[in-house]
Tab-separated table of C-alpha atoms in Angstrom:
chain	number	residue	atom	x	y	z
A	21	UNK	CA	-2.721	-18.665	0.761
A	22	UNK	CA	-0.482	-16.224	-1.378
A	23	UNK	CA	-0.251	-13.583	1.376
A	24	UNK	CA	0.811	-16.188	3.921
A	25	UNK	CA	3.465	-17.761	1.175
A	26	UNK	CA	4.945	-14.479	0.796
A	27	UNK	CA	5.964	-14.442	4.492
A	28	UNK	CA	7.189	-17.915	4.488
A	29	UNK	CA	10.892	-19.635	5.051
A	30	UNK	CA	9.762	-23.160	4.452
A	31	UNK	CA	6.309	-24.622	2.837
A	32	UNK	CA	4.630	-27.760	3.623
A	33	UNK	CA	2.812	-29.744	0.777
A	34	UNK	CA	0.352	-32.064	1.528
A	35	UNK	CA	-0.289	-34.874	-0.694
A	36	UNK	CA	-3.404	-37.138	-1.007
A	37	UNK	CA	-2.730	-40.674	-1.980
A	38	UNK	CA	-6.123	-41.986	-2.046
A	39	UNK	CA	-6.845	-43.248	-5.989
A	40	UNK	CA	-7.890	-40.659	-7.915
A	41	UNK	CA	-7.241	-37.738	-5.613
A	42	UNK	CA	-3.243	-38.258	-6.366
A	43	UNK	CA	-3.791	-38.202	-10.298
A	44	UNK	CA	-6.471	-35.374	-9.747
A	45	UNK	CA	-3.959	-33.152	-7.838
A	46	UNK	CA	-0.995	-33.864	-10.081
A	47	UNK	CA	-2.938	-33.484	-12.892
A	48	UNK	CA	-1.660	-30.232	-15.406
A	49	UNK	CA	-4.306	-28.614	-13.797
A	50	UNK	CA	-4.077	-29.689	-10.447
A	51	UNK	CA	-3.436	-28.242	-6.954
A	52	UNK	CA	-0.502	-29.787	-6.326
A	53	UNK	CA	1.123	-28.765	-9.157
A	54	UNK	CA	-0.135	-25.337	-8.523
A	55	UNK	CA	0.603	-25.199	-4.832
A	56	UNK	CA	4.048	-26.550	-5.235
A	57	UNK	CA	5.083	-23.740	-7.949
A	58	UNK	CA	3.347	-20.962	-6.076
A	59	UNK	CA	5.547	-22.170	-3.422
A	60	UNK	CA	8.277	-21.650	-5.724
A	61	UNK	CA	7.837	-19.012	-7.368
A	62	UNK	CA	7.246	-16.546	-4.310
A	63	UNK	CA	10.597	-17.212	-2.870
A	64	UNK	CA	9.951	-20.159	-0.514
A	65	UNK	CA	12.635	-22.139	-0.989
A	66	UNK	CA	12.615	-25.150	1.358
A	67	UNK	CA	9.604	-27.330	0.395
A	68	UNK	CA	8.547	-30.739	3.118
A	69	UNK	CA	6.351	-32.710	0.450
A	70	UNK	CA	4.094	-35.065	2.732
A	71	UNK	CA	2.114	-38.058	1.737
A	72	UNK	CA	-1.337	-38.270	3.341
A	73	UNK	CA	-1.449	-42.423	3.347
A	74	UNK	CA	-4.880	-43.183	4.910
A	75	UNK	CA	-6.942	-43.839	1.966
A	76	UNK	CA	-4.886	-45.949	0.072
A	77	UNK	CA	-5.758	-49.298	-1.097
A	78	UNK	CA	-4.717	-51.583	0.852
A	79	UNK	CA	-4.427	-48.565	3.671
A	80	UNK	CA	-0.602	-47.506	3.907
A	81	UNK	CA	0.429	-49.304	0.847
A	82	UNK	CA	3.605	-49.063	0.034
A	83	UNK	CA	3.963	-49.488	-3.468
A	84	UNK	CA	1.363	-46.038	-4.033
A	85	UNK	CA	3.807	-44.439	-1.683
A	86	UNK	CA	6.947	-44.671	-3.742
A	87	UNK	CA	4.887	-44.479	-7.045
A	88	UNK	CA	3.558	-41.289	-5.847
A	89	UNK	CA	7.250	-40.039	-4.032
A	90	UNK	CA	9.016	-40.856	-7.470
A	91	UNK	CA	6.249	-38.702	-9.517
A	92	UNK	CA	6.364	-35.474	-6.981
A	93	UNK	CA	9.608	-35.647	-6.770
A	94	UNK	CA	10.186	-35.563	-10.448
A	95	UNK	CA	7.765	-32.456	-10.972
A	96	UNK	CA	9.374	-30.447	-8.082
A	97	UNK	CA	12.964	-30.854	-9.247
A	98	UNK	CA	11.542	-29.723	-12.516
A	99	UNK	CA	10.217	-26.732	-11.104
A	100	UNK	CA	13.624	-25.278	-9.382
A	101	UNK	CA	13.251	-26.909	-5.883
A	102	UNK	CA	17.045	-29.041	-5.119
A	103	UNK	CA	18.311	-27.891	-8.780
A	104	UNK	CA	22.106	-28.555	-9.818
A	105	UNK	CA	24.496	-25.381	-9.729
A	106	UNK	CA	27.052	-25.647	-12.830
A	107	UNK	CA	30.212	-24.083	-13.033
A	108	UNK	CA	32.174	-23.525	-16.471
A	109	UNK	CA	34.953	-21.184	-18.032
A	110	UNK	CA	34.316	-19.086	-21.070
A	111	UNK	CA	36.880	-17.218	-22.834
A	112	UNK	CA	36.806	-13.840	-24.678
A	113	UNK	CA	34.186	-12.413	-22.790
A	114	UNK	CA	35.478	-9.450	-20.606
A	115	UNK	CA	33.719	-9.146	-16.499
A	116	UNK	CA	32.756	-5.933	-17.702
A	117	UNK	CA	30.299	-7.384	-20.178
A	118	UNK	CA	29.113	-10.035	-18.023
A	119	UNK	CA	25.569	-8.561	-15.717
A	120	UNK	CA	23.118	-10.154	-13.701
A	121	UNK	CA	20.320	-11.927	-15.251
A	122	UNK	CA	22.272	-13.015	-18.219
A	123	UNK	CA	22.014	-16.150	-19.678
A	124	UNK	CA	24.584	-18.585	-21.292
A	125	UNK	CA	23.111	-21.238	-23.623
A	126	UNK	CA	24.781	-23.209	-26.948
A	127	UNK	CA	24.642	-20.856	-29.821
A	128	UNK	CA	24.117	-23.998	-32.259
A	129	UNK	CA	20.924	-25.302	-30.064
A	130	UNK	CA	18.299	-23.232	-29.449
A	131	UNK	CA	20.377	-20.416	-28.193
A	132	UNK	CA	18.861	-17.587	-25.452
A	133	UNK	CA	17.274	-15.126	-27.464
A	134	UNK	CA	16.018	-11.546	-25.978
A	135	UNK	CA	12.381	-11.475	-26.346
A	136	UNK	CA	10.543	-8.189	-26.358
A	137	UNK	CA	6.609	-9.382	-25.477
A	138	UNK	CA	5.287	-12.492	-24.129
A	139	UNK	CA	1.898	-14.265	-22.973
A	140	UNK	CA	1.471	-15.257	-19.619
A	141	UNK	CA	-0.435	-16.422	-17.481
A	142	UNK	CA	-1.056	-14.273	-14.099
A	143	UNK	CA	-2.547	-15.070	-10.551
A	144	UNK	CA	-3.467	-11.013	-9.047
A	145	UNK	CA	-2.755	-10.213	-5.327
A	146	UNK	CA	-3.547	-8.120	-2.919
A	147	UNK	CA	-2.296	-4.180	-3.565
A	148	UNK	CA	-3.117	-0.835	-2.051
A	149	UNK	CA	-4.325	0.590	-5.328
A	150	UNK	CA	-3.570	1.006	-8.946
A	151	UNK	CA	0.050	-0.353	-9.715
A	152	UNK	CA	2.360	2.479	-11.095
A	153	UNK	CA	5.528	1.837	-11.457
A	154	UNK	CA	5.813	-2.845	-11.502
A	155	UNK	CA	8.997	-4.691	-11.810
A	156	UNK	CA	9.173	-8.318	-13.106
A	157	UNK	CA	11.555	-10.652	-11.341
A	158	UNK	CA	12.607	-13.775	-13.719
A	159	UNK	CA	15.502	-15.685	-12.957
A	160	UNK	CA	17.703	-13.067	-11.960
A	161	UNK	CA	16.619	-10.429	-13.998
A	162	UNK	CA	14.591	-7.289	-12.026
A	163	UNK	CA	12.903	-5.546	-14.871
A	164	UNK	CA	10.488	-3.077	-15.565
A	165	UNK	CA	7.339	-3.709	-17.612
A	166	UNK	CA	3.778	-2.806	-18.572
A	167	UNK	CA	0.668	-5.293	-19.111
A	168	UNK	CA	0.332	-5.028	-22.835
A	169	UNK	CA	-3.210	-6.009	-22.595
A	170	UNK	CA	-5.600	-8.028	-20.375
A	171	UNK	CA	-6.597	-10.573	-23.016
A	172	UNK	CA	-9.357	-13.180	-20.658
A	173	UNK	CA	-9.972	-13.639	-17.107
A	174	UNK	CA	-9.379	-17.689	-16.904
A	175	UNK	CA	-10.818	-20.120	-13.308
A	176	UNK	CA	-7.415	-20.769	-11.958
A	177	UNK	CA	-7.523	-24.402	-11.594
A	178	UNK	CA	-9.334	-25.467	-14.794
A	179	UNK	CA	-7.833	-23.063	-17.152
A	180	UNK	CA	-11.590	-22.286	-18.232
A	181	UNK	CA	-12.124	-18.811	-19.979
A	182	UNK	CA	-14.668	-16.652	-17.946
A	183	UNK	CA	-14.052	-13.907	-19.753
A	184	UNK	CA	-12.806	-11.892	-22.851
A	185	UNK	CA	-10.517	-8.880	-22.309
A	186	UNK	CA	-11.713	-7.455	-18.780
A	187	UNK	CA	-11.062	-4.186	-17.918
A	188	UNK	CA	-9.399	-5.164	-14.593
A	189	UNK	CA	-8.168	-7.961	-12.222
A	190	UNK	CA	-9.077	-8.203	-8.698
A	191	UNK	CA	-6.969	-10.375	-5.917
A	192	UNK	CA	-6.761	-13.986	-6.117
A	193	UNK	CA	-8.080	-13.510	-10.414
A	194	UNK	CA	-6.109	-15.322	-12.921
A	195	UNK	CA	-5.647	-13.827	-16.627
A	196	UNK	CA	-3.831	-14.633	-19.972
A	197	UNK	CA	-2.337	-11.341	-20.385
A	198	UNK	CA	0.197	-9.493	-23.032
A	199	UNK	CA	3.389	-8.616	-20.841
A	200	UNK	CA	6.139	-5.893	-22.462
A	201	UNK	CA	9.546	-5.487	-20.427
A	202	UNK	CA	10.965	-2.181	-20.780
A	203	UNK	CA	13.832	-3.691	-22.075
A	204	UNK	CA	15.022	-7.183	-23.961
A	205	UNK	CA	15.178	-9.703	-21.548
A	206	UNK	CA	15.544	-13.327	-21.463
A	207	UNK	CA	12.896	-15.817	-20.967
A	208	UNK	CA	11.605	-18.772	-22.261
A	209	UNK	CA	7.881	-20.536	-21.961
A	210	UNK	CA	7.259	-22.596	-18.589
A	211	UNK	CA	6.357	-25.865	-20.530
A	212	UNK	CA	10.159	-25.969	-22.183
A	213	UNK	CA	12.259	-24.239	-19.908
A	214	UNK	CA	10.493	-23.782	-16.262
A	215	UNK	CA	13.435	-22.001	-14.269
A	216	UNK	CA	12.952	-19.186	-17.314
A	217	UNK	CA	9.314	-19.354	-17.338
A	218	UNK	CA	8.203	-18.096	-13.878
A	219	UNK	CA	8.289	-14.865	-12.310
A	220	UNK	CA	6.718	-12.514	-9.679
A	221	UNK	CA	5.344	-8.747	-9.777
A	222	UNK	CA	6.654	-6.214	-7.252
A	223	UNK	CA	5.054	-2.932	-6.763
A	224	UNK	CA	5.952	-0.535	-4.169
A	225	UNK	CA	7.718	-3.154	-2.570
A	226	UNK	CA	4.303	-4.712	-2.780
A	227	UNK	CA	4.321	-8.428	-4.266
A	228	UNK	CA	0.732	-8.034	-7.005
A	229	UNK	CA	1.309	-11.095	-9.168
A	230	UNK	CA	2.447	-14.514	-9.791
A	231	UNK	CA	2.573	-16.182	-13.044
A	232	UNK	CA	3.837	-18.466	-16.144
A	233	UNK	CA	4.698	-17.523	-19.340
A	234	UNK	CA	3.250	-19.544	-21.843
A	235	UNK	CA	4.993	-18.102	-25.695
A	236	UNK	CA	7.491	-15.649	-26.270
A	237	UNK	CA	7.463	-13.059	-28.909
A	238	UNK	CA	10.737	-14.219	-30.729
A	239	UNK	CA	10.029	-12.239	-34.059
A	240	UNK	CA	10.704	-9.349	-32.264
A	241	UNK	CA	14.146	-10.581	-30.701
A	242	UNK	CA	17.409	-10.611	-30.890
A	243	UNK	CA	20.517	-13.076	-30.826
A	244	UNK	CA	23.014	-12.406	-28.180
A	245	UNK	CA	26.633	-12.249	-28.018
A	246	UNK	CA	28.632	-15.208	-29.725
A	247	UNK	CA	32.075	-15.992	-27.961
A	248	UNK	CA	35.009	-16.101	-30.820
A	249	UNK	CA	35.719	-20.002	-29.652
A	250	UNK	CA	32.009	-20.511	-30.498
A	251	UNK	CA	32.648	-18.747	-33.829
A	252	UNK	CA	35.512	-20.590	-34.475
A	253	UNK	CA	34.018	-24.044	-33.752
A	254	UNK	CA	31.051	-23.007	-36.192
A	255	UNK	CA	33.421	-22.007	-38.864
A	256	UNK	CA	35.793	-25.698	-38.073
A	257	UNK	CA	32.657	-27.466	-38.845
């Protein structure tokens, strides 16, 4: 399934209605979940979500079907899929100073915050080899990073451990792993901020891993820039 998403313009998700398999595949742990954000997270960006009616009860009911529209549609908004662009001026902050990948946020409120480790979760893919020289796309940052350390290989739909620290990952394996960027970056944990908590793994032009990040090392980080408005609104107050 991942090499074929990687070579997709649009995805189609199937969705069981039938009681039981619904809550089972929406589940944290479920496929549809799972699908729908591998989906999104190696580039497909046009997403048909289709209901699969036939086992309902009573058959083709049409209360389960807008119960069960209203809940997918909830999780794959959250995920990225028909998100909001937002426009706003900010002053005092020269073009110069302004790169891809940054991130804006309310310096009173749980401002960004460059973070220089984080655990994730990974799903391997196929590669020609060793990986040498990876690049982690988040958001719209492109940066370079090591794996840390392959802390357990985990099944990939139940979350279960299978195994402490292996010594490699082969395709289609999922791991909690240490991940260190080879510089600050931005990012956040899926579970409070999903558009910062996703990313891929190029290689050689290769695409070698999908995954979540699940904490963020924020002893090790650092505050970015305040603007002097924000400054002076902190010092009004």
């Amino acid at each position: 399934m991942i090499t074929g998403t990687t070579q997709a313009d649009c995805a189609v998700l199937i969705v069981a209605a039938g009681v039981g398999e619904f809550e089972a595949g929406i589940s944290k742990n479920g496929q549809t979940r799972e699908h729908a954000l591998l989906a999104y997270t190696l580039g497909v960006k046009q997403l048909i979500a289709g209901v699969k009616m036939d086992s309902t009860e009573p058959p083709y009911s049409q209360k389960r079907y807008e119960e069960i529209v209203k809940e997918v549609s909830t999780y794959i908004k959250k995920i990225g899929y028909n998100s909001d662009n937002v426009g706003f001026n900010v002053k005092n902050v020269s073009v110069k100073d302004v790169r891809c990948g940054n991130m804006a946020g309310d310096s009173k409120n749980d401002p960004p915050m460059e973070a220089a480790g984080f655990t994730a979760q990974v799903i391997s893919q196929n590669h020609p080899g060793q990986i040498s020289a990876p690049v982690l796309d988040c958001h719209m940052a492109h940066i370079a990073y090591k794996f840390a350390e392959l802390k357990e290989k985990i099944d990939r739909h139940s979350g279960k451990k299978l195994e402490d620290g292996p010594k490699f990952l082969k395709s289609g394996d999922a791991a909690i792993v240490e991940m260190v960027p080879g510089k600050p970056m931005c990012v956040e944990s899926f579970s409070s901020y999903p558009p910062l908590g996703r990313f891929a793994v190029h290689d050689m032009r290769w695409m070698v891993a999908v995954g979540v990040i699940k904490a963020m090392d924020k002893k090790a980080a650092g505050a970015g820039k305040v603007t002097k408005s924000a400054q002076k609104a902190q010092k009004a107050k």
